[in-house]
mmCIF file of C-alpha atoms in Angstrom:
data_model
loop_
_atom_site.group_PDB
_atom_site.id
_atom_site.type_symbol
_atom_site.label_atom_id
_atom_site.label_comp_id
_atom_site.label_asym_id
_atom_site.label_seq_id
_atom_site.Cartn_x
_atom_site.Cartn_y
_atom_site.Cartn_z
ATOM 1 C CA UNK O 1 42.621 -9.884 93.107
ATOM 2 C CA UNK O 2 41.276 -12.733 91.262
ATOM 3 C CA UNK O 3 40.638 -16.498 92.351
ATOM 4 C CA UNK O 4 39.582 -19.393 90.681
ATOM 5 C CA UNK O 5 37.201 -21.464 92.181
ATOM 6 C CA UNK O 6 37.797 -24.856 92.895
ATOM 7 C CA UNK O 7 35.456 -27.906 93.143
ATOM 8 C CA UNK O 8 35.714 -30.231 95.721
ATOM 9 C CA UNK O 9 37.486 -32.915 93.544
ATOM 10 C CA UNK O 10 40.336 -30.509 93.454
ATOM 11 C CA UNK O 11 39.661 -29.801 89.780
ATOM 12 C CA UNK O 12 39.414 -25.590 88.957
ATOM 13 C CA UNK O 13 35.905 -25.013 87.918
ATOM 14 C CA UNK O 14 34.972 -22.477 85.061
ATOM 15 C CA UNK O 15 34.378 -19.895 87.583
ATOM 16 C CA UNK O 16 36.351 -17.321 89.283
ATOM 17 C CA UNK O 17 36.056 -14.753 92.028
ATOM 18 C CA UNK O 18 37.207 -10.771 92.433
ATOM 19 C CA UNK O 19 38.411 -10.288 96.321
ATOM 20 C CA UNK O 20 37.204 -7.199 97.156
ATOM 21 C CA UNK O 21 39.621 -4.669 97.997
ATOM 22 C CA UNK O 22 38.436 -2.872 100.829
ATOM 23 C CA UNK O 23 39.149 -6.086 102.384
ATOM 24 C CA UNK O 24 41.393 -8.172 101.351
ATOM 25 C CA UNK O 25 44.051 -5.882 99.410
ATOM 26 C CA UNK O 26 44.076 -2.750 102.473
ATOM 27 C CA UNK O 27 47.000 -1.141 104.148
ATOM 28 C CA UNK O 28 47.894 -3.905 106.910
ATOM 29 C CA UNK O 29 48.117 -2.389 110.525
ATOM 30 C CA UNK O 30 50.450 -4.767 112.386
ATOM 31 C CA UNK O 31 49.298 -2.986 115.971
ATOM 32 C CA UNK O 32 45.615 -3.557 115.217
ATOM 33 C CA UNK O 33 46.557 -7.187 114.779
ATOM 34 C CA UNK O 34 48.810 -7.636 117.939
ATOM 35 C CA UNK O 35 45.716 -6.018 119.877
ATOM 36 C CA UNK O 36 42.735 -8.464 118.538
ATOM 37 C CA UNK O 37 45.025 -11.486 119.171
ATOM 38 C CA UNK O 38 45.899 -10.384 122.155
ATOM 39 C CA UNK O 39 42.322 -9.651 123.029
ATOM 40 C CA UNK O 40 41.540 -13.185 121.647
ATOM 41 C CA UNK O 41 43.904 -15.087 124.167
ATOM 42 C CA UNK O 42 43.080 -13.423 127.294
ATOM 43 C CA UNK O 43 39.368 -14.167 126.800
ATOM 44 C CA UNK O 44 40.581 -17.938 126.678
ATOM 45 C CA UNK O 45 41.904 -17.899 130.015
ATOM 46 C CA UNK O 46 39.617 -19.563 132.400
ATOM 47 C CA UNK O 47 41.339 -16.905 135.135
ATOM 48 C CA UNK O 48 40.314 -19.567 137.937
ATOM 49 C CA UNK O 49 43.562 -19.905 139.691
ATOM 50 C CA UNK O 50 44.230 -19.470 143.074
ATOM 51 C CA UNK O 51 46.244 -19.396 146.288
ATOM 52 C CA UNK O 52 45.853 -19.330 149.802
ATOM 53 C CA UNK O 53 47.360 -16.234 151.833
ATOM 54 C CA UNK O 54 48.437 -16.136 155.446
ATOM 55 C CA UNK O 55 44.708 -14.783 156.689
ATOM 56 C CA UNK O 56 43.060 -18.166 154.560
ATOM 57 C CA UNK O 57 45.354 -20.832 156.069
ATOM 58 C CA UNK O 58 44.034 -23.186 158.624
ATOM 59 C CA UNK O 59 46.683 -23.899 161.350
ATOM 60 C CA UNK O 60 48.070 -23.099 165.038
ATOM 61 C CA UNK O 61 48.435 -19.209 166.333
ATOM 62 C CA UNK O 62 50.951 -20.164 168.840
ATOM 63 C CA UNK O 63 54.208 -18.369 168.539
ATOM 64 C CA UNK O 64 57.034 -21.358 167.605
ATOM 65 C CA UNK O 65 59.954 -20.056 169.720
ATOM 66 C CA UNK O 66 60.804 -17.289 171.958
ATOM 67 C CA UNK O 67 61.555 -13.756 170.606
ATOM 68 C CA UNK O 68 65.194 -13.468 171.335
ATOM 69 C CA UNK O 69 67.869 -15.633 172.586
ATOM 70 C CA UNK O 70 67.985 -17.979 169.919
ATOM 71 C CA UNK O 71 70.730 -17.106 167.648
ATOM 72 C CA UNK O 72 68.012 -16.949 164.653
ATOM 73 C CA UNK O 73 65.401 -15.479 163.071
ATOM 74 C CA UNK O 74 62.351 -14.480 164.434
ATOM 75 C CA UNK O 75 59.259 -16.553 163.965
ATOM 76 C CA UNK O 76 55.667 -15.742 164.951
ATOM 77 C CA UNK O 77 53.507 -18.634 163.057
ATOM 78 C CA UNK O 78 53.780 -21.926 161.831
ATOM 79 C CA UNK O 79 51.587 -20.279 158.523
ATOM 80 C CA UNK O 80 54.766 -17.845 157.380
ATOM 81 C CA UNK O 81 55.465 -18.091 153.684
ATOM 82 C CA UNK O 82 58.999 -19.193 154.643
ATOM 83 C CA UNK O 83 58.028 -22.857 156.165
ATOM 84 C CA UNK O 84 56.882 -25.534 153.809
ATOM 85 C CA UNK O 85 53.046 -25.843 154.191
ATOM 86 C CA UNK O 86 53.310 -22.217 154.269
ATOM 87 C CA UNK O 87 50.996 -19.217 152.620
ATOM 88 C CA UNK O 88 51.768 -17.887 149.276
ATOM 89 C CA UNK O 89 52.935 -14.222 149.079
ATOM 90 C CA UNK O 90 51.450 -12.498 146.345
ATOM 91 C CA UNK O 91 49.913 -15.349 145.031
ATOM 92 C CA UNK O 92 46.979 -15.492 142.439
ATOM 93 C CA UNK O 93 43.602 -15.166 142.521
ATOM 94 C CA UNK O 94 40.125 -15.217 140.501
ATOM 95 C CA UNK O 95 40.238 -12.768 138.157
ATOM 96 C CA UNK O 96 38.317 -11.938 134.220
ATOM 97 C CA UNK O 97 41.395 -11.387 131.773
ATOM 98 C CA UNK O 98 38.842 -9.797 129.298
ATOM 99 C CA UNK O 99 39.138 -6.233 128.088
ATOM 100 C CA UNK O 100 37.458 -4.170 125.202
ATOM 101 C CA UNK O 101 38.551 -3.191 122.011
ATOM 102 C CA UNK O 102 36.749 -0.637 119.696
ATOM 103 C CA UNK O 103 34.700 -2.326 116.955
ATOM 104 C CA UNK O 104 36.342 -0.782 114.516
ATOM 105 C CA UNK O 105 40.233 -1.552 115.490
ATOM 106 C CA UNK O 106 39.258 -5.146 115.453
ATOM 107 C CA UNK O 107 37.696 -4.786 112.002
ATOM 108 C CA UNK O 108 41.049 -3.385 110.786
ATOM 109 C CA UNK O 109 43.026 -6.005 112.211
ATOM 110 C CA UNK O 110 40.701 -9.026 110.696
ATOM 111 C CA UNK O 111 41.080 -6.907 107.579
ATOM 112 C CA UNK O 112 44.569 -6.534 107.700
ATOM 113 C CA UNK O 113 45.275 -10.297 108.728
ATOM 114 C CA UNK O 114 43.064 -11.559 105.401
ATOM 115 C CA UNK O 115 45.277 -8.805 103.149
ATOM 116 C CA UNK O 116 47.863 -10.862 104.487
ATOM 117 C CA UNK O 117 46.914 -14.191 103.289
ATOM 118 C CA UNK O 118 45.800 -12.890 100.066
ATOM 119 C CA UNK O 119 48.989 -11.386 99.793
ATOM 120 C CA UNK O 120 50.720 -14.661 100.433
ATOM 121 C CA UNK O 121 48.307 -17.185 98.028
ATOM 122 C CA UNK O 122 47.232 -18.286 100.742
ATOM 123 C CA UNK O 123 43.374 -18.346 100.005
ATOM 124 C CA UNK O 124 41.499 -21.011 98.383
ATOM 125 C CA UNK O 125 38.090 -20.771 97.311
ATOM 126 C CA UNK O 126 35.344 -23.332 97.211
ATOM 127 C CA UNK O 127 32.994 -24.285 95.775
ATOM 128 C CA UNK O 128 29.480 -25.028 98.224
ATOM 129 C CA UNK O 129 29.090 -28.563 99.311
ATOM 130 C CA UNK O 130 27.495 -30.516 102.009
ATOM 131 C CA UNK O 131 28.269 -33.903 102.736
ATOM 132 C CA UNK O 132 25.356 -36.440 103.548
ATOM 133 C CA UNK O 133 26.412 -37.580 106.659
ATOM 134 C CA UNK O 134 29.390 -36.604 108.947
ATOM 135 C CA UNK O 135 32.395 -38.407 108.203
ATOM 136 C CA UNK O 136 36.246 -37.586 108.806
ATOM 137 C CA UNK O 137 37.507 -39.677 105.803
ATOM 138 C CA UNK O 138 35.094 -37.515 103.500
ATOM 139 C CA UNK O 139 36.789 -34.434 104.884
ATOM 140 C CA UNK O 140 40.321 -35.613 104.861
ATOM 141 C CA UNK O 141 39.668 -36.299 100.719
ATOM 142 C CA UNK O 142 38.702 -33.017 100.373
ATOM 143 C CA UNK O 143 41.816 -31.662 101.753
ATOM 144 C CA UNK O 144 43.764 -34.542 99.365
ATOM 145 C CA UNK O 145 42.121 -32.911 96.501
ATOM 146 C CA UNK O 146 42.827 -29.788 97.609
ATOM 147 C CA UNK O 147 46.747 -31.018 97.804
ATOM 148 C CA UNK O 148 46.840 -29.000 101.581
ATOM 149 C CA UNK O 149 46.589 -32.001 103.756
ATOM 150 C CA UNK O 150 49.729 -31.312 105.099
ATOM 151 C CA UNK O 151 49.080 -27.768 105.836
ATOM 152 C CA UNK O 152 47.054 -25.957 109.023
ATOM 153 C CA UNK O 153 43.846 -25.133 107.260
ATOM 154 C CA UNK O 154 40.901 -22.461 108.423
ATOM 155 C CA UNK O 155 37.726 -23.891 106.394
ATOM 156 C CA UNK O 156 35.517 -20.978 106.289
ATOM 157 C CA UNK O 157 31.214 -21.637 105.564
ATOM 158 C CA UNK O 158 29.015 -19.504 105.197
ATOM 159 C CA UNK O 159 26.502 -20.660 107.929
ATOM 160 C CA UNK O 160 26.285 -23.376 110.386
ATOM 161 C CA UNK O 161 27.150 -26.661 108.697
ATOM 162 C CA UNK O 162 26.784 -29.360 110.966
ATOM 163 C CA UNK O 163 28.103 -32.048 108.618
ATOM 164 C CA UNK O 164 31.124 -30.571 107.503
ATOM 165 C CA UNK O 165 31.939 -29.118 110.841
ATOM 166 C CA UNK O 166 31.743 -32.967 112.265
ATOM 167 C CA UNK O 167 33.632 -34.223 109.781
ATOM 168 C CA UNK O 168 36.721 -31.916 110.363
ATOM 169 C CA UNK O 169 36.742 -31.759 114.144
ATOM 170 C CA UNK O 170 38.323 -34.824 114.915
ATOM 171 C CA UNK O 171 41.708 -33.503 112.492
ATOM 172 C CA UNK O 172 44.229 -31.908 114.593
ATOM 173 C CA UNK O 173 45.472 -29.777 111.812
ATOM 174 C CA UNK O 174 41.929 -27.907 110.661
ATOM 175 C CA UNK O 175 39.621 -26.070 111.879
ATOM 176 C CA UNK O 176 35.852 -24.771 110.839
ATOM 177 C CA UNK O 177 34.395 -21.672 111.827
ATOM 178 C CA UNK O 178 31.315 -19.447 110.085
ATOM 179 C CA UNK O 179 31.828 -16.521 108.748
ATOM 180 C CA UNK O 180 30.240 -14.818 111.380
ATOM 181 C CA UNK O 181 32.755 -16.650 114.230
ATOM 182 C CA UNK O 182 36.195 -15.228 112.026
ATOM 183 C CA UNK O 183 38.991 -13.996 114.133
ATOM 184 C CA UNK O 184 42.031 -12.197 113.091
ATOM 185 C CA UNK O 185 44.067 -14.993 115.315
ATOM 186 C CA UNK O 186 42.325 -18.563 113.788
ATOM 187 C CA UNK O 187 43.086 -16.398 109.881
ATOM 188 C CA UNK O 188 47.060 -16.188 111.068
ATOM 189 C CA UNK O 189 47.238 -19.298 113.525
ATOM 190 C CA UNK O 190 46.717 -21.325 109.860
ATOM 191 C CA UNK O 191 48.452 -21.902 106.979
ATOM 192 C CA UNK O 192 46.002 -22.263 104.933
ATOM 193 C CA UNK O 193 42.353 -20.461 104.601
ATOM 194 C CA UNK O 194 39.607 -22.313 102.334
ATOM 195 C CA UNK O 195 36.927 -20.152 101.855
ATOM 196 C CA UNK O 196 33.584 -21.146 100.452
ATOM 197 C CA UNK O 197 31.901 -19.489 98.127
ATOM 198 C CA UNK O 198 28.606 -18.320 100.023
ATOM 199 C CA UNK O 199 30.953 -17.722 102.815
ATOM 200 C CA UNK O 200 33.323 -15.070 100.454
ATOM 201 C CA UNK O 201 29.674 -13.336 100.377
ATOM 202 C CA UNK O 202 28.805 -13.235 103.965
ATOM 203 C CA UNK O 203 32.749 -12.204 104.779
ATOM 204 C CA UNK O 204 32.120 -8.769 102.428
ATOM 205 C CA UNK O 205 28.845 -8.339 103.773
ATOM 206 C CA UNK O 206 30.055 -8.068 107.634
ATOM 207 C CA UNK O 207 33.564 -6.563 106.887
ATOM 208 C CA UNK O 208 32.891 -4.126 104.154
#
C-alpha cells in the first residue's frame, strides 16, 4: 500500500511512502489480538486490593449467646461475616495480574492490529517535525491541519520527543508513544494513527 506524506500544514507533500507488507497488509489473527490486549490490561492493574478475613479482625472471642435454647441461629463471634463490622468471606487480596505471552504471538497481534488500520485508511503519515518549545495550542493546529481533531489519535515518533510529547499530553483525545513503546491495544483503542516518517522506519525495523 501506498501513502502520501503529509506536512504539518496539512498540505500533501511531493512524497509518498510503500507500507510494507509483511506488516501492515498480513493475514489478521483476531485471537493473537484478544491475547496482547488482554495481556496489556492486566499489567495495568495495580492488584493492591484487599480485605480482612475472620483470623485478621481485631475484636472480642467471647461467644454472644448460649448454644441452644434460643429459638435462633447459632453464633460463636462477634467477627462472623454475617454481622455488620464483620470479616469478608472470600474476599481479595494482593496479587500480580501479569502473565507471559510468547514474543512472537504478540508480534502477530501488533501486526495484525496495524493491517487493520491500514485496511481501514486509517493511517496518516508525517512528515518529521519538532516544535521549539512545548505548547498544546501548537499541537492542537497540527491536528486542525490534519482535519482529525475530532478523532482519537495515536501520534507515533520515532524516538523520544520531549516537545511534541508535552504538547499533546494535556489533550484528552491523543496520545504519543515511540515506536519502540507500540501496543496492539493504544493502535485499536484510537481512531486515528499518525505516523511519522522516521518512526514508519523504526516500526519495520522492530516488526519485520
Amino acid at each position: 500500500m501506498e501513502l502520501e506524506v503529509y506536512k504539518i500544514s496539512g498540505e500533501k507533500s511531493a512524497r509518498t511512502v510503500v507500507l510494507n507488507d509483511e506488516i501492515f497488509n498480513i493475514t489478521p489473527n483476531d485471537h493473537a489480538i484478544y491475547l496482547d490486549s488482554k495481556q496489556y490490561m492486566a499489567n495495568q492493574r495495580q492488584g493492591t486490593h484487599s480485605s480482612k478475613e475472620k483470623s485478621m479482625l481485631s475484636g472480642s472471642t467471647k461467644k454472644l449467646k448460649k448454644q441452644k435454647g434460643t429459638g435462633g441461629a447459632r453464633s460463636g463471634s462477634i467477627k462472623s461475616p454475617v454481622f455488620v463490622g464483620g470479616a469478608r468471606v472470600f474476599g481479595p487480596h494482593p496479587r500480580d495480574y501479569n502473565f507471559k505471552l510468547n514474543k512472537k504471538l504478540k508480534l502477530i497481534a501488533r501486526k495484525s492490529a496495524l493491517t487493520y488500520k491500514a485496511k481501514e485508511n486509517n493511517i496518516v503519515i508525517l512528515e518529521d517535525f519538532n516544535f521549539d518549545t512545548p505548547k498544546t495550542k501548537n499541537f492542537v493546529e497540527l491536528l486542525n491541519n490534519l482535519k482529525v481533531s475530532d478523532k482519537k489519535i495515536l501520534f507515533v515518533f520515532a524516538e523520544s520527543n520531549e516537545n511534541v510529547y508535552l504538547s499533546s499530553r494535556n489533550l484528552e483525545r491523543v496520545k504519543a508513544l515511540s515506536a519502540l513503546s507500540l501496543n496492539t491495544y493504544d493502535i485499536l483503542n484510537a481512531n486515528n494513527l499518525i505516523i511519522s516518517e522516521s518512526s514508519l522506519k523504526a516500526i519495520e525495523g522492530l516488526f519485520s
